[in-house]
Short mmCIF file of N, CA and C and ligand atoms in Angstrom, two decimals:
data_model
loop_
_atom_site.label_atom_id
_atom_site.label_comp_id
_atom_site.label_asym_id
_atom_site.label_seq_id
_atom_site.Cartn_x
_atom_site.Cartn_y
_atom_site.Cartn_z
N MET A 1 -39.96 -6.75 45.75
CA MET A 1 -39.38 -7.80 45.72
C MET A 1 -39.35 -8.78 46.17
N ALA A 2 -40.36 -10.35 45.81
CA ALA A 2 -39.76 -11.13 46.55
C ALA A 2 -38.00 -11.30 46.25
N VAL A 3 -37.59 -11.51 47.43
CA VAL A 3 -35.88 -12.69 47.21
C VAL A 3 -36.35 -14.53 47.08
N THR A 4 -35.14 -14.47 46.53
CA THR A 4 -35.30 -16.26 45.84
C THR A 4 -34.00 -16.70 46.76
N THR A 5 -34.02 -18.01 46.60
CA THR A 5 -33.15 -18.44 47.28
C THR A 5 -31.58 -18.88 45.10
N LEU A 6 -30.65 -18.85 45.32
CA LEU A 6 -29.80 -19.02 43.95
C LEU A 6 -30.49 -20.09 43.10
N THR A 7 -30.21 -19.41 42.08
CA THR A 7 -30.99 -21.87 40.55
C THR A 7 -29.64 -22.41 40.98
N THR A 8 -29.73 -22.79 40.45
CA THR A 8 -28.02 -24.05 40.25
C THR A 8 -27.04 -23.00 38.82
N GLU A 9 -27.89 -22.49 38.46
CA GLU A 9 -26.71 -21.47 37.48
C GLU A 9 -26.04 -20.68 38.19
N GLN A 10 -26.65 -20.43 38.33
CA GLN A 10 -26.12 -18.92 39.40
C GLN A 10 -25.55 -19.57 40.68
N ARG A 11 -25.20 -20.76 41.23
CA ARG A 11 -24.12 -21.87 41.96
C ARG A 11 -23.32 -21.92 41.25
N GLU A 12 -22.94 -22.13 40.71
CA GLU A 12 -21.98 -22.10 39.40
C GLU A 12 -21.33 -21.09 38.90
N GLN A 13 -21.31 -20.12 38.21
CA GLN A 13 -21.10 -19.12 37.66
C GLN A 13 -20.98 -17.64 38.76
N ILE A 14 -21.61 -17.60 40.17
CA ILE A 14 -20.83 -16.83 41.34
C ILE A 14 -21.40 -17.05 42.20
N LEU A 15 -21.08 -18.36 42.66
CA LEU A 15 -20.74 -18.62 44.12
C LEU A 15 -20.16 -19.45 44.26
N LYS A 16 -19.45 -20.18 42.39
CA LYS A 16 -18.29 -21.28 42.87
C LYS A 16 -17.42 -20.02 43.18
N PRO A 17 -17.17 -19.07 42.83
CA PRO A 17 -15.44 -18.24 41.94
C PRO A 17 -15.45 -17.80 43.76
N LEU A 18 -16.85 -17.70 44.31
CA LEU A 18 -16.64 -16.76 45.99
C LEU A 18 -15.63 -18.27 46.63
N LEU A 19 -16.12 -19.53 46.28
CA LEU A 19 -15.72 -20.87 47.19
C LEU A 19 -14.91 -20.95 47.19
N SER A 20 -14.24 -20.38 45.87
CA SER A 20 -12.78 -20.54 45.63
C SER A 20 -11.05 -19.92 46.43
N SER A 21 -12.44 -18.55 46.80
CA SER A 21 -11.32 -17.90 47.70
C SER A 21 -11.77 -17.14 48.77
N GLY A 22 -12.07 -18.17 49.62
CA GLY A 22 -11.64 -18.37 50.90
C GLY A 22 -12.78 -18.94 51.07
N TRP A 23 -14.55 -18.64 50.65
CA TRP A 23 -15.38 -18.90 51.48
C TRP A 23 -15.52 -19.87 51.18
N GLU A 24 -16.66 -20.75 52.27
CA GLU A 24 -16.72 -22.23 52.40
C GLU A 24 -18.78 -22.56 52.62
N MET A 25 -19.18 -23.41 52.18
CA MET A 25 -20.19 -23.74 52.67
C MET A 25 -20.42 -24.05 54.51
N VAL A 26 -21.41 -23.40 54.72
CA VAL A 26 -21.98 -24.07 56.00
C VAL A 26 -22.98 -25.35 56.04
N GLU A 27 -22.10 -26.68 57.13
CA GLU A 27 -22.77 -27.04 57.25
C GLU A 27 -24.26 -27.03 57.57
N ASN A 28 -24.97 -28.00 56.88
CA ASN A 28 -26.74 -28.10 56.79
C ASN A 28 -27.26 -27.01 57.11
N ARG A 29 -26.89 -26.13 56.46
CA ARG A 29 -27.44 -24.68 56.38
C ARG A 29 -27.03 -23.07 55.15
N ASP A 30 -27.85 -23.09 54.12
CA ASP A 30 -27.52 -22.45 52.93
C ASP A 30 -26.99 -21.81 53.12
N ALA A 31 -26.12 -21.15 53.25
CA ALA A 31 -24.86 -20.64 53.98
C ALA A 31 -23.92 -19.66 54.03
N ILE A 32 -22.89 -19.26 53.64
CA ILE A 32 -21.17 -19.67 52.89
C ILE A 32 -20.48 -18.59 54.29
N ILE A 33 -19.51 -18.46 54.59
CA ILE A 33 -19.11 -18.15 56.17
C ILE A 33 -17.57 -18.20 55.60
N LYS A 34 -16.94 -16.72 56.28
CA LYS A 34 -15.32 -17.17 55.49
C LYS A 34 -14.78 -15.72 57.27
N LYS A 35 -13.80 -16.74 56.73
CA LYS A 35 -13.19 -16.18 58.23
C LYS A 35 -11.33 -15.45 58.20
N TYR A 36 -11.78 -13.62 58.83
CA TYR A 36 -11.19 -13.41 57.93
C TYR A 36 -10.01 -12.69 59.14
N SER A 37 -8.82 -12.43 59.38
CA SER A 37 -7.97 -12.79 60.06
C SER A 37 -6.77 -11.78 59.76
N PHE A 38 -7.59 -10.39 61.12
CA PHE A 38 -6.16 -8.75 60.64
C PHE A 38 -4.85 -8.58 61.37
N LYS A 39 -4.66 -7.18 61.11
CA LYS A 39 -3.18 -6.63 61.64
C LYS A 39 -3.36 -6.92 63.11
N ASP A 40 -4.65 -5.82 63.83
CA ASP A 40 -5.45 -6.11 65.52
C ASP A 40 -6.77 -5.88 65.19
N PHE A 41 -7.02 -5.35 66.28
CA PHE A 41 -8.50 -4.82 66.92
C PHE A 41 -8.97 -3.97 65.98
N ASN A 42 -8.05 -2.58 65.25
CA ASN A 42 -8.38 -1.96 64.89
C ASN A 42 -8.30 -2.39 63.27
N GLU A 43 -7.59 -3.07 62.68
CA GLU A 43 -8.46 -2.86 61.54
C GLU A 43 -9.49 -4.18 60.93
N ALA A 44 -9.80 -4.60 62.66
CA ALA A 44 -10.47 -5.58 62.08
C ALA A 44 -11.50 -4.57 62.50
N PHE A 45 -12.07 -3.86 63.20
CA PHE A 45 -13.31 -2.93 63.56
C PHE A 45 -13.30 -1.85 62.40
N GLY A 46 -11.79 -1.91 61.67
CA GLY A 46 -12.43 -0.76 60.26
C GLY A 46 -13.14 -1.65 59.60
N PHE A 47 -12.15 -2.29 59.65
CA PHE A 47 -13.43 -4.03 58.39
C PHE A 47 -15.44 -3.63 58.65
N MET A 48 -15.73 -4.59 60.29
CA MET A 48 -16.57 -3.79 60.50
C MET A 48 -17.47 -2.97 60.34
N THR A 49 -16.23 -2.19 60.02
CA THR A 49 -17.33 -0.85 60.57
C THR A 49 -17.06 -0.28 59.14
N ARG A 50 -17.26 -0.81 57.95
CA ARG A 50 -16.88 -0.69 56.33
C ARG A 50 -18.23 -1.59 55.92
N VAL A 51 -18.41 -2.09 56.34
CA VAL A 51 -18.69 -3.50 56.44
C VAL A 51 -20.59 -3.01 56.78
N ALA A 52 -20.69 -2.78 57.50
CA ALA A 52 -21.40 -2.36 58.44
C ALA A 52 -22.80 -1.41 57.79
N LEU A 53 -21.65 -0.77 57.22
CA LEU A 53 -22.24 0.31 56.62
C LEU A 53 -22.82 0.07 54.99
N LYS A 54 -22.42 -0.87 54.74
CA LYS A 54 -22.99 -0.89 53.32
C LYS A 54 -23.71 -1.97 54.00
N ALA A 55 -23.56 -2.92 54.60
CA ALA A 55 -25.40 -3.71 54.88
C ALA A 55 -26.63 -2.69 54.73
N ASP A 56 -26.28 -1.93 55.71
CA ASP A 56 -27.23 -0.81 55.90
C ASP A 56 -28.10 -0.71 55.25
N LYS A 57 -27.15 -0.31 54.47
CA LYS A 57 -26.94 0.59 52.86
C LYS A 57 -28.44 -0.77 52.41
N ALA A 58 -27.49 -1.08 52.55
CA ALA A 58 -28.91 -2.44 51.36
C ALA A 58 -29.60 -3.20 51.81
N ASP A 59 -29.87 -3.07 52.84
CA ASP A 59 -30.51 -3.55 54.29
C ASP A 59 -30.77 -5.56 54.14
N HIS A 60 -29.30 -5.81 53.84
CA HIS A 60 -29.18 -6.65 54.07
C HIS A 60 -27.82 -7.23 55.34
N HIS A 61 -27.97 -7.45 56.02
CA HIS A 61 -26.89 -8.38 57.47
C HIS A 61 -26.72 -8.83 57.75
N PRO A 62 -25.58 -9.27 57.93
CA PRO A 62 -24.59 -10.74 58.18
C PRO A 62 -24.41 -10.83 59.88
N GLU A 63 -24.37 -12.31 59.39
CA GLU A 63 -23.93 -12.43 60.80
C GLU A 63 -22.96 -12.81 61.28
N TRP A 64 -22.37 -12.16 62.19
CA TRP A 64 -20.51 -12.28 62.24
C TRP A 64 -20.39 -12.16 64.05
N PHE A 65 -19.34 -12.45 64.41
CA PHE A 65 -18.47 -12.95 65.32
C PHE A 65 -17.47 -12.72 65.50
N ASN A 66 -16.67 -11.55 66.36
CA ASN A 66 -15.32 -10.88 66.28
C ASN A 66 -14.86 -11.39 67.23
N VAL A 67 -13.32 -11.67 67.31
CA VAL A 67 -12.49 -11.81 68.26
C VAL A 67 -11.16 -11.23 68.12
N TYR A 68 -10.75 -10.13 69.00
CA TYR A 68 -9.87 -9.49 68.74
C TYR A 68 -9.18 -8.68 67.15
N ASN A 69 -7.81 -9.81 66.15
CA ASN A 69 -8.40 -9.40 65.67
C ASN A 69 -8.50 -10.15 63.90
N ARG A 70 -9.91 -11.28 64.90
CA ARG A 70 -10.52 -12.01 63.51
C ARG A 70 -11.80 -11.71 63.67
N VAL A 71 -12.86 -12.23 62.80
CA VAL A 71 -13.89 -11.48 62.20
C VAL A 71 -13.97 -13.15 61.20
N GLU A 72 -14.71 -13.48 61.55
CA GLU A 72 -15.92 -14.62 61.17
C GLU A 72 -17.86 -14.34 60.74
N VAL A 73 -17.59 -14.06 59.26
CA VAL A 73 -18.53 -13.53 58.45
C VAL A 73 -19.42 -14.80 58.24
N THR A 74 -20.88 -15.12 58.66
CA THR A 74 -21.70 -16.16 58.00
C THR A 74 -22.93 -14.80 57.07
N LEU A 75 -22.92 -15.42 55.93
CA LEU A 75 -24.32 -15.13 55.26
C LEU A 75 -25.31 -15.44 53.85
N SER A 76 -26.64 -15.10 55.12
CA SER A 76 -27.50 -16.24 54.41
C SER A 76 -28.49 -15.19 54.39
N THR A 77 -29.59 -15.67 53.31
CA THR A 77 -30.95 -14.55 54.06
C THR A 77 -31.91 -14.75 54.06
N HIS A 78 -32.43 -14.45 55.27
CA HIS A 78 -33.30 -14.84 55.93
C HIS A 78 -34.51 -15.14 55.66
N ASP A 79 -35.11 -13.72 54.45
CA ASP A 79 -36.61 -13.50 53.84
C ASP A 79 -36.63 -14.97 52.70
N CYS A 80 -35.36 -16.04 52.19
CA CYS A 80 -36.12 -16.89 51.44
C CYS A 80 -34.76 -18.27 52.25
N GLN A 81 -34.93 -17.41 53.59
CA GLN A 81 -33.73 -18.84 54.03
C GLN A 81 -33.04 -19.38 53.61
N GLY A 82 -31.69 -18.64 52.64
CA GLY A 82 -30.53 -19.20 51.86
C GLY A 82 -30.60 -18.89 50.64
N LEU A 83 -29.31 -18.86 50.24
CA LEU A 83 -28.04 -17.55 49.78
C LEU A 83 -29.17 -17.51 48.04
N SER A 84 -29.13 -15.86 48.56
CA SER A 84 -29.81 -15.08 47.62
C SER A 84 -28.29 -14.32 46.95
N THR A 85 -28.87 -13.38 45.66
CA THR A 85 -27.39 -12.62 45.05
C THR A 85 -27.28 -11.38 46.17
N ASN A 86 -28.38 -11.19 46.83
CA ASN A 86 -28.30 -10.30 47.83
C ASN A 86 -26.48 -10.40 49.03
N ASP A 87 -26.04 -12.35 49.46
CA ASP A 87 -25.36 -12.28 49.91
C ASP A 87 -24.16 -12.64 48.41
N ILE A 88 -24.11 -13.10 47.37
CA ILE A 88 -23.44 -12.88 46.55
C ILE A 88 -22.52 -11.17 46.48
N GLN A 89 -23.29 -10.07 47.19
CA GLN A 89 -23.00 -8.88 46.88
C GLN A 89 -22.41 -8.50 47.98
N LEU A 90 -22.96 -8.76 49.12
CA LEU A 90 -22.11 -8.75 50.49
C LEU A 90 -20.75 -9.81 50.45
N ALA A 91 -21.12 -10.29 50.20
CA ALA A 91 -19.94 -11.05 50.47
C ALA A 91 -18.14 -10.15 49.16
N THR A 92 -18.22 -10.66 47.80
CA THR A 92 -18.12 -9.71 47.42
C THR A 92 -17.72 -7.77 47.94
N PHE A 93 -18.84 -7.43 48.17
CA PHE A 93 -17.57 -6.18 49.95
C PHE A 93 -16.69 -6.22 50.34
N CYS A 94 -17.85 -8.19 51.69
CA CYS A 94 -16.59 -8.06 52.54
C CYS A 94 -15.13 -8.24 52.11
N ASP A 95 -14.93 -8.73 50.85
CA ASP A 95 -13.91 -9.15 50.58
C ASP A 95 -12.60 -8.21 50.01
N GLU A 96 -13.72 -6.84 49.29
CA GLU A 96 -12.93 -5.25 48.79
C GLU A 96 -13.11 -4.70 50.51
N ALA A 97 -13.39 -4.94 51.54
CA ALA A 97 -13.32 -3.66 52.32
C ALA A 97 -12.15 -4.42 52.69
N ALA A 98 -11.64 -6.07 52.76
CA ALA A 98 -10.81 -6.21 53.93
C ALA A 98 -9.72 -6.15 53.13
N LYS A 99 -9.60 -5.73 51.99
CA LYS A 99 -8.25 -5.48 51.21
C LYS A 99 -7.23 -4.47 51.55
N1 HBI B 101 -30.25 -10.01 56.25
N2 HBI B 101 -29.26 -11.38 56.03
C1 HBI B 101 -29.85 -11.25 55.87
N3 HBI B 101 -31.28 -11.50 55.23
C2 HBI B 101 -32.34 -10.83 55.16
O1 HBI B 101 -33.00 -11.95 54.81
C3 HBI B 101 -32.60 -9.53 55.87
C4 HBI B 101 -31.48 -9.09 56.36
N4 HBI B 101 -31.58 -7.23 56.39
C5 HBI B 101 -32.96 -6.93 56.55
C6 HBI B 101 -34.03 -7.53 56.06
N5 HBI B 101 -33.44 -8.70 55.44
C7 HBI B 101 -35.38 -7.32 55.46
O2 HBI B 101 -35.98 -7.44 54.48
C8 HBI B 101 -36.24 -7.13 56.28
O3 HBI B 101 -36.46 -8.94 56.33
C9 HBI B 101 -36.29 -7.35 58.03
#
């Protein structure tokens, strides 16, 4: 099934809560970013491993950047060039995986 960008209503109901919990809109792009900070590289890479396995299972992949204990995760759906429910699901999983 073709993936579509979030509706105005979905942005209000399911995107807004993420934007209140550390996710931010990326400038000039329909995408969200969150900057996670962990105790050390081991914790950061553990997080990345959990997210990577989930992402590949869901066939929905993050754009990310890691230096030592920091991981910046950007989510957007390339197939529709914007935010879809796939991004909401993966963002929610990232927050769980970072706990
Ligand atoms: N990951 N973030 C993101 N967005 C996509 O549209 C996407 C993806 N991973 C795989 C995927 N699409 C596949 O459906 C094909 O487009 C390769």
